[in-house]
PDB file of C-alpha atoms in Angstrom:
ATOM      1  CA  MET A   1     150.683 106.637  16.479  1.00  0.00           C
ATOM      2  CA  ASN A   2     151.124 107.946  20.007  1.00  0.00           C
ATOM      3  CA  ILE A   3     149.764 111.476  20.504  1.00  0.00           C
ATOM      4  CA  HIS A   4     152.651 112.244  22.815  1.00  0.00           C
ATOM      5  CA  GLU A   5     155.117 112.063  19.914  1.00  0.00           C
ATOM      6  CA  GLU A   6     154.993 115.736  18.934  1.00  0.00           C
ATOM      7  CA  ASN A   7     156.228 115.382  15.353  1.00  0.00           C
ATOM      8  CA  LEU A   8     153.836 112.589  14.327  1.00  0.00           C
ATOM      9  CA  ILE A   9     150.447 114.178  14.917  1.00  0.00           C
ATOM     10  CA  SER A  10     148.887 113.741  11.504  1.00  0.00           C
ATOM     11  CA  GLY A  11     147.057 111.134   9.480  1.00  0.00           C
ATOM     12  CA  LYS A  12     144.669 110.884   6.571  1.00  0.00           C
ATOM     13  CA  VAL A  13     141.086 110.236   5.566  1.00  0.00           C
ATOM     14  CA  LEU A  14     140.565 106.702   4.291  1.00  0.00           C
ATOM     15  CA  ALA A  15     136.839 106.994   3.437  1.00  0.00           C
ATOM     16  CA  VAL A  16     133.846 109.329   3.851  1.00  0.00           C
ATOM     17  CA  SER A  17     130.266 108.142   4.343  1.00  0.00           C
ATOM     18  CA  LEU A  18     126.744 109.400   4.959  1.00  0.00           C
ATOM     19  CA  SER A  19     123.127 108.306   5.188  1.00  0.00           C
ATOM     20  CA  SER A  20     120.130 110.597   4.839  1.00  0.00           C
ATOM     21  CA  THR A  21     118.089 108.249   7.039  1.00  0.00           C
ATOM     22  CA  HIS A  22     118.749 106.732  10.459  1.00  0.00           C
ATOM     23  CA  THR A  23     120.400 103.562   9.154  1.00  0.00           C
ATOM     24  CA  PHE A  24     123.141 101.888  11.159  1.00  0.00           C
ATOM     25  CA  SER A  25     125.639 101.755   8.278  1.00  0.00           C
ATOM     26  CA  LYS A  26     126.412 104.676   5.992  1.00  0.00           C
ATOM     27  CA  LYS A  27     127.207 104.616   2.269  1.00  0.00           C
ATOM     28  CA  ASN A  28     130.749 105.434   1.146  1.00  0.00           C
ATOM     29  CA  ILE A  29     130.809 108.353  -1.278  1.00  0.00           C
ATOM     30  CA  ASP A  30     133.416 110.447  -3.105  1.00  0.00           C
ATOM     31  CA  LYS A  31     133.174 113.472  -0.803  1.00  0.00           C
ATOM     32  CA  ILE A  32     131.195 114.955   2.062  1.00  0.00           C
ATOM     33  CA  LYS A  33     130.563 118.576   2.932  1.00  0.00           C
ATOM     34  CA  LEU A  34     130.933 119.619   6.556  1.00  0.00           C
ATOM     35  CA  VAL A  35     128.855 122.640   7.585  1.00  0.00           C
ATOM     36  CA  ALA A  36     129.924 124.703  10.607  1.00  0.00           C
ATOM     37  CA  GLY A  37     127.611 124.177  13.575  1.00  0.00           C
ATOM     38  CA  PHE A  38     125.543 121.484  11.816  1.00  0.00           C
ATOM     39  CA  GLY A  39     127.664 118.507  10.709  1.00  0.00           C
ATOM     40  CA  VAL A  40     127.628 116.489   7.490  1.00  0.00           C
ATOM     41  CA  GLU A  41     125.332 117.953   4.844  1.00  0.00           C
ATOM     42  CA  GLY A  42     122.731 115.377   3.784  1.00  0.00           C
ATOM     43  CA  ASP A  43     123.320 113.107   6.796  1.00  0.00           C
ATOM     44  CA  ALA A  44     120.477 112.147   9.166  1.00  0.00           C
ATOM     45  CA  HIS A  45     122.441 113.613  12.100  1.00  0.00           C
ATOM     46  CA  PHE A  46     122.810 117.061  10.466  1.00  0.00           C
ATOM     47  CA  GLY A  47     121.697 119.846  12.788  1.00  0.00           C
ATOM     48  CA  SER A  48     122.626 122.186  15.627  1.00  0.00           C
ATOM     49  CA  THR A  49     120.459 120.231  18.075  1.00  0.00           C
ATOM     50  CA  VAL A  50     120.792 116.526  18.769  1.00  0.00           C
ATOM     51  CA  LYS A  51     119.513 114.137  16.059  1.00  0.00           C
ATOM     52  CA  HIS A  52     120.350 110.719  17.532  1.00  0.00           C
ATOM     53  CA  ARG A  53     116.967 109.146  18.302  1.00  0.00           C
ATOM     54  CA  SER A  54     117.750 108.148  21.895  1.00  0.00           C
ATOM     55  CA  ARG A  55     119.008 111.658  22.657  1.00  0.00           C
ATOM     56  CA  VAL A  56     116.014 113.319  20.982  1.00  0.00           C
ATOM     57  CA  ALA A  57     113.702 111.235  23.178  1.00  0.00           C
ATOM     58  CA  GLN A  58     115.491 112.548  26.301  1.00  0.00           C
ATOM     59  CA  ASN A  59     115.627 116.202  25.243  1.00  0.00           C
ATOM     60  CA  PRO A  60     115.310 117.339  21.605  1.00  0.00           C
ATOM     61  CA  ASN A  61     116.741 120.790  22.427  1.00  0.00           C
ATOM     62  CA  GLN A  62     120.176 119.694  23.665  1.00  0.00           C
ATOM     63  CA  PRO A  63     123.132 120.787  21.512  1.00  0.00           C
ATOM     64  CA  ASN A  64     124.366 118.326  18.904  1.00  0.00           C
ATOM     65  CA  LEU A  65     127.822 117.305  20.157  1.00  0.00           C
ATOM     66  CA  ARG A  66     127.706 114.321  17.777  1.00  0.00           C
ATOM     67  CA  GLN A  67     127.659 116.091  14.403  1.00  0.00           C
ATOM     68  CA  VAL A  68     130.499 114.029  12.916  1.00  0.00           C
ATOM     69  CA  HIS A  69     131.471 110.454  13.787  1.00  0.00           C
ATOM     70  CA  LEU A  70     135.070 109.377  13.129  1.00  0.00           C
ATOM     71  CA  ILE A  71     136.516 105.856  13.397  1.00  0.00           C
ATOM     72  CA  HIS A  72     140.149 104.810  13.017  1.00  0.00           C
ATOM     73  CA  SER A  73     140.619 102.103  10.375  1.00  0.00           C
ATOM     74  CA  GLU A  74     143.067 100.417  12.729  1.00  0.00           C
ATOM     75  CA  LEU A  75     140.006  99.206  14.673  1.00  0.00           C
ATOM     76  CA  PHE A  76     138.971  97.155  11.620  1.00  0.00           C
ATOM     77  CA  GLU A  77     142.417  95.534  11.637  1.00  0.00           C
ATOM     78  CA  GLU A  78     142.068  94.756  15.342  1.00  0.00           C
ATOM     79  CA  LEU A  79     138.683  93.097  14.726  1.00  0.00           C
ATOM     80  CA  LYS A  80     139.491  91.276  11.477  1.00  0.00           C
ATOM     81  CA  ALA A  81     140.095  87.868  13.085  1.00  0.00           C
ATOM     82  CA  HIS A  82     136.365  87.706  13.930  1.00  0.00           C
ATOM     83  CA  PHE A  83     134.648  90.465  11.920  1.00  0.00           C
ATOM     84  CA  ASP A  84     134.990  91.770   8.374  1.00  0.00           C
ATOM     85  CA  ILE A  85     134.247  95.486   8.816  1.00  0.00           C
ATOM     86  CA  LYS A  86     134.470  98.032   6.005  1.00  0.00           C
ATOM     87  CA  PRO A  87     134.473 101.848   6.212  1.00  0.00           C
ATOM     88  CA  GLY A  88     131.016 103.295   6.851  1.00  0.00           C
ATOM     89  CA  GLN A  89     129.564 100.057   8.203  1.00  0.00           C
ATOM     90  CA  LEU A  90     129.753 101.188  11.850  1.00  0.00           C
ATOM     91  CA  GLY A  91     127.938 104.428  11.060  1.00  0.00           C
ATOM     92  CA  GLU A  92     130.944 106.711  10.858  1.00  0.00           C
ATOM     93  CA  ASN A  93     131.168 109.713   8.548  1.00  0.00           C
ATOM     94  CA  ILE A  94     134.962 109.759   8.360  1.00  0.00           C
ATOM     95  CA  THR A  95     137.242 106.717   8.502  1.00  0.00           C
ATOM     96  CA  THR A  96     140.784 107.751   9.415  1.00  0.00           C
ATOM     97  CA  GLN A  97     144.194 106.152   9.139  1.00  0.00           C
ATOM     98  CA  GLY A  98     147.339 106.826  11.137  1.00  0.00           C
ATOM     99  CA  ILE A  99     145.785 108.527  14.185  1.00  0.00           C
ATOM    100  CA  ASN A 100     144.899 106.892  17.475  1.00  0.00           C
ATOM    101  CA  LEU A 101     141.636 108.796  17.821  1.00  0.00           C
ATOM    102  CA  LEU A 102     140.848 107.256  21.201  1.00  0.00           C
ATOM    103  CA  GLU A 103     143.956 108.832  22.769  1.00  0.00           C
ATOM    104  CA  LEU A 104     143.087 112.362  21.689  1.00  0.00           C
ATOM    105  CA  PRO A 105     142.029 114.699  24.486  1.00  0.00           C
ATOM    106  CA  THR A 106     138.657 116.455  24.544  1.00  0.00           C
ATOM    107  CA  ASP A 107     138.658 119.706  22.507  1.00  0.00           C
ATOM    108  CA  THR A 108     141.409 118.517  20.122  1.00  0.00           C
ATOM    109  CA  ILE A 109     141.112 120.359  16.801  1.00  0.00           C
ATOM    110  CA  LEU A 110     141.259 118.349  13.555  1.00  0.00           C
ATOM    111  CA  TYR A 111     142.159 120.209  10.354  1.00  0.00           C
ATOM    112  CA  ILE A 112     140.901 118.032   7.501  1.00  0.00           C
ATOM    113  CA  GLY A 113     141.651 118.658   3.843  1.00  0.00           C
ATOM    114  CA  GLU A 114     141.818 122.218   2.572  1.00  0.00           C
ATOM    115  CA  GLU A 115     139.275 123.930   4.836  1.00  0.00           C
ATOM    116  CA  ALA A 116     137.264 121.739   7.236  1.00  0.00           C
ATOM    117  CA  ILE A 117     137.865 122.003  10.982  1.00  0.00           C
ATOM    118  CA  ILE A 118     136.344 119.682  13.602  1.00  0.00           C
ATOM    119  CA  LYS A 119     136.541 119.945  17.406  1.00  0.00           C
ATOM    120  CA  VAL A 120     136.548 116.575  19.195  1.00  0.00           C
ATOM    121  CA  THR A 121     133.746 116.394  21.783  1.00  0.00           C
ATOM    122  CA  GLY A 122     134.014 112.836  23.089  1.00  0.00           C
ATOM    123  CA  LEU A 123     133.693 109.110  22.595  1.00  0.00           C
ATOM    124  CA  ARG A 124     130.969 107.337  20.701  1.00  0.00           C
ATOM    125  CA  ASN A 125     129.060 105.062  22.999  1.00  0.00           C
ATOM    126  CA  PRO A 126     128.417 101.852  21.045  1.00  0.00           C
ATOM    127  CA  CYS A 127     124.692 101.118  21.090  1.00  0.00           C
ATOM    128  CA  PRO A 128     122.770  97.830  20.874  1.00  0.00           C
ATOM    129  CA  GLN A 129     122.340  98.365  17.104  1.00  0.00           C
ATOM    130  CA  ILE A 130     125.969  97.318  16.714  1.00  0.00           C
ATOM    131  CA  GLU A 131     125.014  93.882  18.064  1.00  0.00           C
ATOM    132  CA  ASN A 132     122.152  93.652  15.545  1.00  0.00           C
ATOM    133  CA  PHE A 133     124.626  94.462  12.754  1.00  0.00           C
ATOM    134  CA  LYS A 134     127.025  91.635  13.718  1.00  0.00           C
ATOM    135  CA  PRO A 135     126.424  89.446  16.771  1.00  0.00           C
ATOM    136  CA  GLY A 136     129.357  89.670  19.205  1.00  0.00           C
ATOM    137  CA  LEU A 137     130.573  93.006  17.837  1.00  0.00           C
ATOM    138  CA  LEU A 138     129.319  95.069  20.782  1.00  0.00           C
ATOM    139  CA  GLN A 139     131.544  93.120  23.173  1.00  0.00           C
ATOM    140  CA  ALA A 140     134.447  93.382  20.705  1.00  0.00           C
ATOM    141  CA  VAL A 141     134.344  97.203  20.694  1.00  0.00           C
ATOM    142  CA  LEU A 142     134.268  97.389  24.483  1.00  0.00           C
ATOM    143  CA  ASP A 143     137.220  96.575  26.716  1.00  0.00           C
ATOM    144  CA  ARG A 144     138.545  97.185  30.219  1.00  0.00           C
ATOM    145  CA  ASP A 145     141.812  98.825  31.227  1.00  0.00           C
ATOM    146  CA  SER A 146     144.097  97.482  33.967  1.00  0.00           C
ATOM    147  CA  GLU A 147     141.996  99.291  36.591  1.00  0.00           C
ATOM    148  CA  GLY A 148     138.716  97.875  35.292  1.00  0.00           C
ATOM    149  CA  ASN A 149     137.517 101.084  33.616  1.00  0.00           C
ATOM    150  CA  LEU A 150     135.389 100.678  30.484  1.00  0.00           C
ATOM    151  CA  ILE A 151     137.132 101.436  27.178  1.00  0.00           C
ATOM    152  CA  ARG A 152     134.885 102.370  24.252  1.00  0.00           C
ATOM    153  CA  LYS A 153     136.621 101.673  20.928  1.00  0.00           C
ATOM    154  CA  ALA A 154     133.848 102.595  18.431  1.00  0.00           C
ATOM    155  CA  GLY A 155     135.274 105.991  17.492  1.00  0.00           C
ATOM    156  CA  ILE A 156     134.933 109.601  18.475  1.00  0.00           C
ATOM    157  CA  MET A 157     132.444 112.400  17.911  1.00  0.00           C
ATOM    158  CA  GLY A 158     132.966 116.031  17.004  1.00  0.00           C
ATOM    159  CA  VAL A 159     131.380 119.301  15.992  1.00  0.00           C
ATOM    160  CA  VAL A 160     132.186 121.261  12.848  1.00  0.00           C
ATOM    161  CA  LEU A 161     133.935 124.567  13.540  1.00  0.00           C
ATOM    162  CA  LYS A 162     134.650 125.479   9.904  1.00  0.00           C
ATOM    163  CA  SER A 163     132.841 124.299   6.790  1.00  0.00           C
ATOM    164  CA  GLY A 164     134.668 122.440   4.073  1.00  0.00           C
ATOM    165  CA  GLU A 165     134.715 119.468   1.759  1.00  0.00           C
ATOM    166  CA  VAL A 166     136.319 116.210   2.932  1.00  0.00           C
ATOM    167  CA  ASN A 167     137.586 113.580   0.501  1.00  0.00           C
ATOM    168  CA  PRO A 168     139.344 110.232   0.838  1.00  0.00           C
ATOM    169  CA  GLU A 169     143.137 110.766   0.963  1.00  0.00           C
ATOM    170  CA  ASP A 170     142.759 114.236   2.538  1.00  0.00           C
ATOM    171  CA  SER A 171     145.328 114.919   5.220  1.00  0.00           C
ATOM    172  CA  ILE A 172     144.356 115.360   8.863  1.00  0.00           C
ATOM    173  CA  HIS A 173     146.461 117.615  11.091  1.00  0.00           C
ATOM    174  CA  ILE A 174     145.920 117.757  14.817  1.00  0.00           C
ATOM    175  CA  GLN A 175     146.134 120.655  17.241  1.00  0.00           C
ATOM    176  CA  LEU A 176     146.064 119.508  20.841  1.00  0.00           C
ATOM    177  CA  PRO A 177     144.261 121.715  23.366  1.00  0.00           C
ATOM    178  CA  ALA A 178     146.018 123.521  26.192  1.00  0.00           C
ATOM    179  CA  LYS A 179     147.118 121.340  29.089  1.00  0.00           C
ATOM    180  CA  PRO A 180     145.974 119.837  31.310  1.00  0.00           C
ATOM    181  CA  TYR A 181     144.351 117.470  28.809  1.00  0.00           C
ATOM    182  CA  ARG A 182     140.858 116.191  29.520  1.00  0.00           C
ATOM    183  CA  LYS A 183     140.374 112.520  28.721  1.00  0.00           C
ATOM    184  CA  LEU A 184     137.594 111.730  26.251  1.00  0.00           C
ATOM    185  CA  GLU A 185     134.277 110.835  27.867  1.00  0.00           C
ATOM    186  CA  ARG A 186     131.112 109.395  26.333  1.00  0.00           C
ATOM    187  CA  VAL A 187     128.925 111.960  24.522  1.00  0.00           C
TER     188      VAL A 187
END
């Protein structure tokens, strides 16, 4: 889906996942609860301040702009010739279908299911743990555009604006921010 096609800006949740500890992969479950300002209830990254270990080491008081991690299932299709990846295995909380997450601008609003609202904050920067999970995968989720700029394909991050339950098969509706759009950057 191209975000510039105004009538096609929607998709769905394929899977939801969480881990109460700092494991690389997360377990698929029937539903997750998003809590405004904190993230996914019961997940190791739940909190208003940063919870990712590398970020905590830098400054434990910085705001948590990585409360929810989303990955498009289309990435798994792209990688399937060399890697068998299932939802939750790359550490995402929400696996989507039908939305090119990487093309969304910063501050895009995602309405998920009946109540939950997420604001997109930026790109996930794939870390060396991804290489430990499957050798060669780090290089596979990085690319270069025609101008040589790095493309990170390991999903996007967001913050929870409105609490709500998220289930597989829930619809996702997108509200683009006001123009000019700001391209997603690493958070």
